[in-house]
Structures are given as C-alpha cells and as structure tokens.
XYZ file of C-alpha atoms in Angstrom:
263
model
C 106.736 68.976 97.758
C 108.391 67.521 100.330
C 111.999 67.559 98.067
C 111.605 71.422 98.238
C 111.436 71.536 101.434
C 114.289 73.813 102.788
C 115.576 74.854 99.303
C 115.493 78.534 100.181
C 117.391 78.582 103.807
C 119.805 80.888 104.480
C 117.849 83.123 101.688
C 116.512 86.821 102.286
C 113.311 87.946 100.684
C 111.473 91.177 100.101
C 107.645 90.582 99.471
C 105.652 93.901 98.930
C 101.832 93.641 98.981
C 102.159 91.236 101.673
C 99.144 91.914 103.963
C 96.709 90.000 102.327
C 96.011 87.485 100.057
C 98.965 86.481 97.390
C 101.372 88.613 98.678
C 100.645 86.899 102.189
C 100.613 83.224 100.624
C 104.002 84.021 98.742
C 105.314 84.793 102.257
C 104.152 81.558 103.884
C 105.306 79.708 101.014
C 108.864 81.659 100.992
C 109.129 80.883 104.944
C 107.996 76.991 104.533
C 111.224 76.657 101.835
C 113.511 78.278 104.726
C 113.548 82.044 103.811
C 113.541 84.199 106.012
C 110.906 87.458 104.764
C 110.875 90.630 104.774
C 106.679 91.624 104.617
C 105.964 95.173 103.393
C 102.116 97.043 103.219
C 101.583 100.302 103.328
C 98.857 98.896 105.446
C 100.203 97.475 108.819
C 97.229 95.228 110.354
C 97.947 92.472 107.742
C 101.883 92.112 107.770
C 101.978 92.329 112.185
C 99.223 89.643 111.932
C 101.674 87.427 109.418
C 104.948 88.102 111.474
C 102.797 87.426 114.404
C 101.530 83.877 113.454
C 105.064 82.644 112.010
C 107.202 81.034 114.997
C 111.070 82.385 115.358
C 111.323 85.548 113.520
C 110.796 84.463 109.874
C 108.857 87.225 109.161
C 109.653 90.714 109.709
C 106.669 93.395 108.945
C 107.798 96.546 107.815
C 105.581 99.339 106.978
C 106.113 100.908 103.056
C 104.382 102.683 100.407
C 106.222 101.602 97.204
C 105.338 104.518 95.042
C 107.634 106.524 97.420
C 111.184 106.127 95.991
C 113.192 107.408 98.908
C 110.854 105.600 101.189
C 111.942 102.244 98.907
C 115.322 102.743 98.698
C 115.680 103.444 102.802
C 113.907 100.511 103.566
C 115.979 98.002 100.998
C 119.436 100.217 102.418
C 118.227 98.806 105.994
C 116.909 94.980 105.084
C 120.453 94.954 103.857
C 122.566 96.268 107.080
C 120.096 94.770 109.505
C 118.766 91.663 107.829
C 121.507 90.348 105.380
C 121.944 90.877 101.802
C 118.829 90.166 99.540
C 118.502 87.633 97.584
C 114.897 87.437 96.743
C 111.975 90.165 95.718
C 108.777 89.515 95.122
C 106.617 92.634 93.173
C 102.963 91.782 94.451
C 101.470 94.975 95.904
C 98.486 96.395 93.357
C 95.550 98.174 93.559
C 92.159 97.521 91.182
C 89.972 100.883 90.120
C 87.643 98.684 87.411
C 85.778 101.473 85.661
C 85.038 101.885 81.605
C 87.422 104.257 80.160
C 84.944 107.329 79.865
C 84.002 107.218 84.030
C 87.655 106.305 84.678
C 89.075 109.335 86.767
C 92.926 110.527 86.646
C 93.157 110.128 90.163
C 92.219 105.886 89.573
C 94.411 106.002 87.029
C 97.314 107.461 88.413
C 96.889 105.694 91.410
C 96.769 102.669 89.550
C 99.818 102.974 87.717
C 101.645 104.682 90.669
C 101.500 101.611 92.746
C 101.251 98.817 90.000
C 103.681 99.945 87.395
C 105.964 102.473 89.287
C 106.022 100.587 92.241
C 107.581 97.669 90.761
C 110.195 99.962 89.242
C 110.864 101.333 92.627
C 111.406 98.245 94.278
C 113.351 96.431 91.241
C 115.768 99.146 90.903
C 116.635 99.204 94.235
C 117.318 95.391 94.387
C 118.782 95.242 90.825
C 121.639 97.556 92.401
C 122.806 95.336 95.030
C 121.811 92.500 93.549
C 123.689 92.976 90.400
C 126.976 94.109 92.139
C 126.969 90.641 93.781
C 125.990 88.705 90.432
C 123.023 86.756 92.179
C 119.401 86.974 93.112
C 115.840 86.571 91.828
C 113.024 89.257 90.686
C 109.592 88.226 90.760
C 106.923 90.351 89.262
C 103.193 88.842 90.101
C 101.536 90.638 86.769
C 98.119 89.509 85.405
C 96.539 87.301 82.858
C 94.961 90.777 82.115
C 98.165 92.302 80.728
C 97.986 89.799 77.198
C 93.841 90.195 77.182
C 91.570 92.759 77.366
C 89.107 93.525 80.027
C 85.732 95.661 79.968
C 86.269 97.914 82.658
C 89.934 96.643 83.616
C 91.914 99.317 81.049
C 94.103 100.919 83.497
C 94.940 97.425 85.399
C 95.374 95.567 82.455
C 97.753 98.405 80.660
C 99.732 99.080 84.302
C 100.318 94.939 84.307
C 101.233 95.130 80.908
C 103.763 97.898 81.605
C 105.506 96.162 84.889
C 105.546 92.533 82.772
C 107.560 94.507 79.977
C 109.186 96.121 82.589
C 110.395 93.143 84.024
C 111.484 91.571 81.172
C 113.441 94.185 80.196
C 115.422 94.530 83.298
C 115.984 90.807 82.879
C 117.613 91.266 79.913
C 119.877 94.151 81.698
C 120.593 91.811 84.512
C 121.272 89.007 82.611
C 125.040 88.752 82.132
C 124.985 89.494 86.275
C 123.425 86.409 86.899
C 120.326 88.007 88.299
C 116.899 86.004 87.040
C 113.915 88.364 86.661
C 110.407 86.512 85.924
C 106.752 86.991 85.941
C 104.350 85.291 86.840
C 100.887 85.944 85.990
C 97.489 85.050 87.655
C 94.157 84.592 86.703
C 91.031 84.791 88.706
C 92.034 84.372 91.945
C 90.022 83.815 95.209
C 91.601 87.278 97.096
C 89.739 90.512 98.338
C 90.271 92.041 94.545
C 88.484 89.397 92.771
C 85.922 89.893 95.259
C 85.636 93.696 94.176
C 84.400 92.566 91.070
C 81.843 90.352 92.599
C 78.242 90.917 93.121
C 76.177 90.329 96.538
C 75.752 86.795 95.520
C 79.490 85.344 95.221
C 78.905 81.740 94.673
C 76.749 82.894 91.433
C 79.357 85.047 90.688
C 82.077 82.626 90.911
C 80.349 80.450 88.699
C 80.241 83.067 86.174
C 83.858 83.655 86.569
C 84.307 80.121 85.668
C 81.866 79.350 83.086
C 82.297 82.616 81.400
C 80.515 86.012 80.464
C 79.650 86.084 76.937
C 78.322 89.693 77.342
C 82.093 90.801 78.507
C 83.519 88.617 75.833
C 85.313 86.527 78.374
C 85.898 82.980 78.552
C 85.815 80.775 81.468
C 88.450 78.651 83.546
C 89.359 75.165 81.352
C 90.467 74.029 84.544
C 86.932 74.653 86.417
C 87.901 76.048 89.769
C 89.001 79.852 90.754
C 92.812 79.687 91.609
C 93.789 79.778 95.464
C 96.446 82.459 96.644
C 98.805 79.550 96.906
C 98.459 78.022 93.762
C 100.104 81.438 92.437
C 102.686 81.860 95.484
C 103.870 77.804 94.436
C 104.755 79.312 90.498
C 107.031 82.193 92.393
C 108.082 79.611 94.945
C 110.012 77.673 91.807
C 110.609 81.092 89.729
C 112.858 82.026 92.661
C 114.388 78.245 93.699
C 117.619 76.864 91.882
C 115.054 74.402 90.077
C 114.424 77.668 87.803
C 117.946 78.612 87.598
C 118.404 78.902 83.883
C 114.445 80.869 83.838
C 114.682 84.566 83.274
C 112.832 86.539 81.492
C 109.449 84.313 81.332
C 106.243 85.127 82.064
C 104.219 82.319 83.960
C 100.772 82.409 83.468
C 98.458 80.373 86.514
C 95.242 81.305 85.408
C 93.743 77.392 84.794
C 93.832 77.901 81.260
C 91.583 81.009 81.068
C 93.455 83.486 78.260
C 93.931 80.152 75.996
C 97.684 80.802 75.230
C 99.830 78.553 72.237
C-alpha cells in the first residue's frame, strides 16, 4: 500500500452516498491517496462528521439529493468554479426497500430506482460533460453482486443495480475515445447499516448465515468466510480510479469474497 500512497494528489473527487458506510470509506480512502473530496448526502449529520474528522480541508460536505437533476448539475457547476475541475466520481448513494414482488409498493420502487438508477445518471451526465470536453477523468459506479443474481425479496435493488451497471458501461463505451474510464465495481455482503436491514435481532447468527448460506433463499455463502468491510470495497474503486487501472473501462469488479461464483 504504501507505493500508492499519494497517487491521487492534486485530484478532485465527487463521492455521493458519502455519509455512511462505503460511500464514507471510499472518501477516506480517496483522501489517504491525496484527493481532495467532495462528500455529498442528502443527509448532512454523516458528511459534517467526515469533513470534520479529516485535518486541512480534504473533505468538503455538501448537502444533495441526486434524483434532483438541477440540484446535480448546480452542485457539479460549483465543485468546478470553486473547487477545481473534476477528475474523479464515485456513484455510491442507494437506498434498500427488500420486499417480495406482490407487497412491493410503487412508492419503494420508485424510490428505489429514483435514487439507485437515476441518480447515477444524474450525476454521470453531469461529469461526463466536463469531463469529456477535457479528455480525462474516472466514473465509478459501486453496483451490486445482486445485479448478475437474483434475490428473494431484493427485485427492485437487484433490477435498479442492474440498470446503473449497464448504464455505466454504456457510457463507457460513449466516453471512450475521450479518454474518460467508466467502471463498476460491485459488492457483496458488506458489514454497512443496509446489510444490517436485512438482519434479524441476533446479528452474529445472522452473519453466520450470510456466510454459510441460506438454502431456503437459494443463496450461497461467502468462499472467502468473512462479510466484506466498507474498505475492502472503497480499495477496488481506490485502483478503478488510479493510473494503475488506466487502460480499465468498462469492467465490472465484483468484491463479494467469491459469493455469486463467477467464470
């Protein structure tokens, strides 16, 4: 690790979902390579707390909801004339509304896709714009191991991942003669406050499960034996984005200990 150190100074980056959990480890991570970050939430407890505990202004916390467009587009318009030009976005804001398909409400699933799916396409289109004219930068999309398997109870998650990977792919295949790398990378079960949601009262038993697998729910377990950490996912968008990964685009990188079995 300690070659990477600094690989990223003099970089700007947009992290969305930053308040908690992988969106807050992909900022720390960003920050320890020499970014500096811009940390977005529609939620501002979380990103103030971040900014807040990371010494000489590497983080700035700005409030946004990225399923408003004009709210997206005013904030990237002023991380551009206040901040510097940005190099870097990181997709990680989602929301989780598990449910079987016959109790799943339109509100959940609009909701879902407004923030998981849209969201991204806010975000990437206003990046891809600047970024493009300039013929560099880096798109990551944090997807899901859920968007190549199904899921009892996870149908509108799984299909809005789904839609943001393709999505992502696709505009890396737009961006592609620019110079601009676009990427996914996708988790497994990961120890955040949205695994948790799926939990019962009894999380160590539940964890277990998680790892060993659920027959019942036709899931298999973790090959690797241990539920991922927030930063083993924000180290796979730490080299998606460095120079290491320069000749990466359009790949999706799943970190979920072996768990969906890919060739």
């Amino acid at each position: 690790m300690s070659a990477a150190v600094g690989e990223l100074a003099g970089r700007t980056a947009l992290v969305t979902g930053a308040g908690q959990g992988i969106g807050a480890a992909v900022t720390r991570a960003l920050v320890d390579r020499g970014a500096r970050v811009v940390a977005v939430d529609r939620e501002a407890d979380g990103i103030k707390r971040l900014a807040d505990d990371v010494p000489d202004g590497r983080v700035l916390a700005r409030e946004l909801d990225v399923t408003v467009a004009s709210a997206v587009d005013a904030l990237v318009d002023d991380v551009e004339r206040t901040v510097g030009p940005l190099d870097i976005l990181v997709n990680v804001a989602g929301v989780l509304r598990p449910a079987p398909v016959v109790e799943l409400t339109d509100a959940d699933w609009a909701e879902t896709f407004a923030v998981n799916t849209t969201g991204v396409f806010h975000t990437s289109r206003a990046a891809a714009r600047r970024m493009g004219e300039r013929r560099a930068g880096c798109i990551v999309t944090v997807g899901s191991n859920a968007a190549g398997v199904p899921r009892s109870s996870m149908a509108a998650y799984a299909a809005s991942k789904a839609a943001a990977t393709m999505f992502t792919k696709c505009l890396g295949l737009e961006l592609a003669r620019s110079q601009v790398r676009c990427n996914v990378v996708s988790p497994g079960s990961t120890d955040t406050a949205m695994q948790r949601q799926l939990w019962g009262e009894d999380a160590e038993s539940s964890a277990r499960r998680v790892i060993e697998g659920d027959p019942s729910a036709y899931r298999v377990g973790i090959p690797l034996g241990r539920i991922a950490e927030p930063a083993d996912i924000a180290e796979a968008v730490v080299f998606l984005v460095s120079d290491r990964a320069r000749h990466i685009t359009m790949h999706d990188l799943y970190v979920d200990g072996g768990a969906t079995l890919r060739a």
